Amino acid sequence: RNGSYFRQVKTQFGPIKVQVPRNRKGEFHQHTLPAYGQHTDTIESTVIQLYSHGVTTREISDLIEKMYGSYYSAGTVSNISKQFASQVENYHQRQLSDKFF
């Protein structure tokens, strides 16, 4: 209703444009990006977490677009996940406690 504005945020994998909603009373606080910060790695860590839990690259791309208003292609998501493939592999190979068996 009050519109939105766009912020340019520098990520590890290049700049993206994020759509931020406006509100009159100042009650909306975005928790994924710092208030006046222009650099974050939150999006990349979100991509890595989703990928390590088995979400496909296209689904991650759609989620990022819905959550942040920015577009990451499935190829970009794949490149991010390849860079952190060892973390994902360690997550999949971890020891599970006996309650899971």
XYZ file of N, CA, C and O in Angstrom:
404
model
N 0.810 -1.186 0.000
C 0.000 0.000 0.000
C 0.859 1.258 0.000
O 0.536 2.234 -0.638
N 1.948 1.247 0.737
C 2.833 2.403 0.808
C 3.986 2.307 -0.178
O 4.895 3.114 -0.145
N 3.963 1.287 -0.994
C 5.014 1.140 -1.994
C 6.252 0.461 -1.451
O 6.256 -0.117 -0.372
N 7.290 0.566 -2.199
C 8.554 -0.025 -1.805
C 9.679 0.726 -2.498
O 9.446 1.542 -3.384
N 10.879 0.449 -2.078
C 12.046 1.035 -2.724
C 13.071 -0.070 -2.930
O 12.979 -1.142 -2.349
N 14.035 0.200 -3.781
C 15.051 -0.792 -4.095
C 16.380 -0.380 -3.477
O 16.726 0.796 -3.447
N 17.089 -1.372 -2.948
C 18.436 -1.178 -2.415
C 19.407 -2.037 -3.186
O 19.113 -3.178 -3.522
N 20.558 -1.496 -3.456
C 21.636 -2.247 -4.087
C 22.474 -2.849 -2.969
O 22.976 -2.132 -2.108
N 22.598 -4.170 -2.954
C 23.361 -4.863 -1.923
C 24.480 -5.637 -2.592
O 24.248 -6.378 -3.548
N 25.675 -5.469 -2.078
C 26.828 -6.186 -2.626
C 26.951 -7.509 -1.903
O 27.067 -7.560 -0.687
N 26.919 -8.579 -2.651
C 27.115 -9.903 -2.079
C 28.451 -10.443 -2.553
O 29.110 -9.846 -3.400
N 28.814 -11.566 -2.031
C 30.076 -12.201 -2.414
C 30.086 -12.552 -3.895
O 31.126 -12.611 -4.517
N 28.914 -12.758 -4.475
C 28.820 -13.192 -5.863
C 28.337 -12.096 -6.788
O 27.865 -12.355 -7.876
N 28.411 -10.856 -6.356
C 28.025 -9.732 -7.200
C 26.872 -8.949 -6.601
O 26.206 -9.401 -5.673
N 26.624 -7.755 -7.139
C 25.557 -6.911 -6.596
C 24.169 -7.415 -7.012
O 23.995 -7.961 -8.097
N 23.210 -7.238 -6.112
C 21.822 -7.548 -6.428
C 20.952 -6.384 -5.985
O 21.343 -5.575 -5.148
N 19.784 -6.287 -6.575
C 18.834 -5.247 -6.219
C 17.741 -5.892 -5.383
O 17.117 -6.857 -5.800
N 17.513 -5.364 -4.172
C 16.541 -5.913 -3.235
C 15.395 -4.923 -3.071
O 15.615 -3.727 -2.892
N 14.165 -5.424 -3.142
C 12.986 -4.585 -2.973
C 12.580 -4.578 -1.494
O 12.352 -5.630 -0.905
N 12.504 -3.390 -0.899
C 12.179 -3.242 0.514
C 10.853 -2.495 0.635
O 10.707 -1.412 0.088
N 9.865 -3.060 1.351
C 8.571 -2.374 1.485
C 8.671 -1.164 2.418
O 9.484 -1.136 3.331
N 7.826 -0.176 2.158
C 7.743 1.008 3.021
C 6.526 0.880 3.914
O 5.545 0.269 3.538
N 6.585 1.524 5.068
C 5.400 1.622 5.910
C 5.413 2.945 6.653
O 6.459 3.509 6.931
N 4.259 3.452 6.967
C 4.143 4.788 7.559
C 4.588 4.831 9.007
O 5.213 5.781 9.450
N 4.250 3.830 9.767
C 4.523 3.852 11.203
C 5.918 3.355 11.559
O 6.308 3.386 12.715
N 6.631 2.848 10.614
C 7.972 2.346 10.882
C 7.990 1.047 11.655
O 8.927 0.766 12.386
N 6.944 0.245 11.513
C 6.844 -1.009 12.263
C 7.527 -2.180 11.561
O 7.783 -3.196 12.174
N 7.811 -2.037 10.283
C 8.449 -3.129 9.543
C 9.955 -3.042 9.722
O 10.573 -1.996 9.507
N 10.550 -4.148 10.152
C 12.003 -4.226 10.289
C 12.481 -5.459 9.554
O 12.060 -6.569 9.851
N 13.340 -5.250 8.607
C 13.868 -6.354 7.832
C 15.031 -6.970 8.595
O 15.968 -6.286 8.973
N 14.961 -8.264 8.829
C 15.968 -8.938 9.642
C 17.049 -9.610 8.813
O 18.051 -10.049 9.366
N 16.859 -9.708 7.515
C 17.852 -10.394 6.704
C 18.971 -9.474 6.248
O 20.068 -9.937 5.972
N 18.700 -8.185 6.166
C 19.718 -7.220 5.761
C 19.899 -6.190 6.869
O 18.929 -5.762 7.481
N 21.125 -5.752 7.120
C 21.318 -4.712 8.118
C 20.645 -3.406 7.678
O 20.445 -3.169 6.494
N 20.314 -2.555 8.642
C 19.530 -1.358 8.373
C 20.129 -0.487 7.267
O 19.443 -0.122 6.325
N 21.369 -0.131 7.359
C 21.973 0.726 6.339
C 23.170 0.060 5.675
O 23.939 0.711 4.986
N 23.326 -1.205 5.900
C 24.450 -1.920 5.315
C 24.279 -2.131 3.824
O 23.173 -2.221 3.312
N 25.380 -2.196 3.141
C 25.345 -2.428 1.705
C 26.055 -3.715 1.325
O 26.251 -3.983 0.147
N 26.432 -4.500 2.308
C 27.115 -5.758 2.010
C 26.623 -6.816 2.990
O 26.493 -6.568 4.170
N 26.333 -7.993 2.477
C 25.873 -9.077 3.326
C 26.227 -10.417 2.701
O 26.421 -10.515 1.503
N 26.327 -11.424 3.529
C 26.499 -12.782 3.031
C 25.339 -13.660 3.499
O 25.388 -14.869 3.402
N 24.277 -13.038 4.001
C 23.104 -13.758 4.478
C 22.457 -14.555 3.359
O 22.046 -15.698 3.557
N 22.364 -13.971 2.185
C 21.709 -14.647 1.066
C 22.490 -15.887 0.674
O 21.908 -16.949 0.442
N 23.813 -15.770 0.638
C 24.620 -16.933 0.276
C 24.488 -18.042 1.316
O 24.377 -19.208 0.966
N 24.481 -17.684 2.594
C 24.341 -18.713 3.618
C 22.957 -19.352 3.561
O 22.809 -20.549 3.802
N 21.928 -18.572 3.197
C 20.591 -19.132 3.013
C 20.594 -20.137 1.870
O 20.014 -21.222 1.983
N 21.233 -19.780 0.767
C 21.319 -20.686 -0.389
C 22.015 -21.980 0.009
O 21.548 -23.079 -0.309
N 23.113 -21.875 0.737
C 23.873 -23.062 1.131
C 23.048 -23.947 2.054
O 23.016 -25.172 1.905
N 22.352 -23.338 3.017
C 21.519 -24.122 3.936
C 20.399 -24.840 3.199
O 20.137 -26.016 3.452
N 19.723 -24.134 2.308
C 18.634 -24.761 1.551
C 19.161 -25.901 0.688
O 18.557 -26.974 0.617
N 20.292 -25.664 0.025
C 20.857 -26.696 -0.853
C 21.300 -27.913 -0.049
O 21.104 -29.050 -0.475
N 21.870 -27.688 1.131
C 22.329 -28.817 1.935
C 21.165 -29.649 2.459
O 21.340 -30.816 2.786
N 19.974 -29.065 2.527
C 18.789 -29.802 2.974
C 18.013 -30.416 1.826
O 16.901 -30.904 2.016
N 18.580 -30.365 0.630
C 17.988 -31.076 -0.495
C 17.028 -30.281 -1.360
O 16.360 -30.852 -2.211
N 16.947 -28.968 -1.181
C 16.082 -28.145 -2.029
C 16.790 -27.948 -3.365
O 18.003 -27.705 -3.413
N 16.054 -28.059 -4.472
C 16.667 -27.948 -5.794
C 17.077 -26.517 -6.095
O 16.585 -25.569 -5.477
N 17.969 -26.353 -7.070
C 18.463 -25.020 -7.405
C 17.350 -24.121 -7.955
O 17.322 -22.928 -7.675
N 16.443 -24.681 -8.723
C 15.325 -23.873 -9.244
C 14.382 -23.447 -8.123
O 13.894 -22.322 -8.122
N 14.126 -24.326 -7.169
C 13.283 -23.966 -6.031
C 13.953 -22.883 -5.186
O 13.289 -21.954 -4.722
N 15.262 -22.998 -4.994
C 15.999 -21.977 -4.245
C 15.923 -20.643 -4.971
O 15.700 -19.594 -4.353
N 16.080 -20.663 -6.277
C 15.986 -19.438 -7.075
C 14.627 -18.773 -6.891
O 14.535 -17.556 -6.695
N 13.560 -19.562 -6.917
C 12.210 -19.018 -6.719
C 12.043 -18.463 -5.304
O 11.443 -17.404 -5.110
N 12.558 -19.184 -4.315
C 12.451 -18.725 -2.922
C 13.194 -17.411 -2.696
O 12.690 -16.510 -2.018
N 14.390 -17.290 -3.245
C 15.167 -16.061 -3.101
C 14.426 -14.891 -3.727
O 14.373 -13.801 -3.166
N 13.816 -15.132 -4.879
C 13.066 -14.064 -5.535
C 11.858 -13.644 -4.698
O 11.559 -12.462 -4.561
N 11.172 -14.610 -4.100
C 10.002 -14.289 -3.279
C 10.395 -13.629 -1.958
O 9.717 -12.722 -1.487
N 11.492 -14.069 -1.350
C 11.890 -13.550 -0.047
C 12.568 -12.183 -0.141
O 12.322 -11.313 0.687
N 13.427 -12.001 -1.145
C 14.250 -10.799 -1.201
C 13.879 -9.860 -2.347
O 14.391 -8.750 -2.409
N 13.053 -10.325 -3.278
C 12.711 -9.488 -4.414
C 13.829 -9.380 -5.430
O 13.794 -8.539 -6.311
N 14.850 -10.212 -5.310
C 15.959 -10.210 -6.258
C 15.990 -11.553 -6.979
O 15.424 -12.525 -6.500
N 16.638 -11.590 -8.107
C 16.627 -12.797 -8.915
C 18.001 -13.427 -8.949
O 18.978 -12.784 -9.317
N 18.079 -14.663 -8.517
C 19.265 -15.500 -8.691
C 18.856 -16.612 -9.640
O 17.890 -17.322 -9.374
N 19.576 -16.777 -10.717
C 19.254 -17.862 -11.634
C 19.648 -19.197 -11.001
O 20.423 -19.246 -10.048
N 19.105 -20.270 -11.556
C 19.448 -21.601 -11.058
C 20.946 -21.857 -11.237
O 21.577 -22.519 -10.415
N 21.535 -21.299 -12.291
C 22.972 -21.431 -12.516
C 23.798 -20.741 -11.446
O 24.824 -21.259 -10.993
N 23.354 -19.560 -11.026
C 24.049 -18.840 -9.961
C 23.964 -19.610 -8.653
O 24.956 -19.728 -7.927
N 22.791 -20.151 -8.355
C 22.620 -20.968 -7.149
C 23.537 -22.175 -7.212
O 24.174 -22.544 -6.226
N 23.636 -22.781 -8.377
C 24.523 -23.933 -8.553
C 25.982 -23.546 -8.326
O 26.735 -24.276 -7.680
N 26.386 -22.381 -8.845
C 27.764 -21.920 -8.648
C 28.055 -21.647 -7.184
O 29.146 -21.946 -6.689
N 27.094 -21.077 -6.461
C 27.274 -20.827 -5.028
C 27.439 -22.147 -4.291
O 28.318 -22.301 -3.454
N 26.582 -23.113 -4.623
C 26.642 -24.396 -3.928
C 27.914 -25.166 -4.269
O 28.441 -25.887 -3.423
N 28.432 -25.019 -5.484
C 29.686 -25.694 -5.848
C 30.858 -25.138 -5.056
O 31.754 -25.873 -4.669
N 30.822 -23.825 -4.823
C 31.911 -23.211 -4.083
C 31.967 -23.729 -2.652
O 33.023 -23.832 -2.051
N 30.811 -24.081 -2.112
C 30.750 -24.579 -0.744
C 30.397 -26.060 -0.710
O 29.801 -26.538 0.243
N 30.775 -26.780 -1.725
C 30.430 -28.194 -1.840
C 31.004 -29.012 -0.685
O 30.382 -29.963 -0.226
N 32.166 -28.656 -0.192
C 32.755 -29.426 0.907
C 31.915 -29.306 2.177
O 31.757 -30.279 2.904
N 31.350 -28.119 2.418
C 30.476 -27.950 3.576
C 29.220 -28.803 3.431
O 28.772 -29.436 4.382
N 28.658 -28.804 2.235
C 27.458 -29.593 1.979
C 27.774 -31.074 2.121
O 27.019 -31.832 2.731
N 28.909 -31.507 1.589
C 29.309 -32.910 1.674
C 29.538 -33.322 3.124
O 29.119 -34.398 3.535
N 30.182 -32.460 3.910
C 30.385 -32.766 5.337
C 29.056 -32.883 6.065
O 28.900 -33.727 6.946
N 28.102 -32.054 5.706
C 26.779 -32.119 6.326
C 26.104 -33.459 6.024
O 25.538 -34.092 6.898
N 26.195 -33.910 4.780
C 25.564 -35.168 4.394
C 26.265 -36.389 4.986
O 25.637 -37.428 5.171
N 27.541 -36.277 5.291
C 28.308 -37.408 5.796
C 28.435 -37.411 7.325
O 29.143 -38.253 7.880
N 27.764 -36.513 8.014
C 27.894 -36.407 9.471
C 27.331 -37.656 10.156
O 26.502 -38.354 9.614
N 27.774 -37.891 11.362
C 27.291 -39.014 12.161
C 25.940 -38.653 12.787
O 25.803 -37.567 13.349
N 24.994 -39.527 12.688
C 23.681 -39.309 13.298
C 23.616 -40.029 14.631
O 24.243 -41.072 14.829
N 22.845 -39.484 15.546
C 22.706 -40.128 16.841
C 21.825 -41.373 16.698
O 21.143 -41.572 15.703
N 21.817 -42.199 17.721
C 21.078 -43.457 17.692
C 19.573 -43.266 17.579
O 18.861 -44.152 17.132
N 19.062 -42.129 17.980
C 17.598 -41.928 17.939
C 17.054 -41.843 16.508
O 15.877 -41.959 16.292
N 17.923 -41.670 15.521
C 17.483 -41.623 14.126
C 17.444 -43.001 13.463
O 17.002 -43.142 12.341
N 17.926 -44.016 14.155
C 17.953 -45.355 13.559
C 16.878 -46.222 14.087
O 16.274 -46.157 15.028
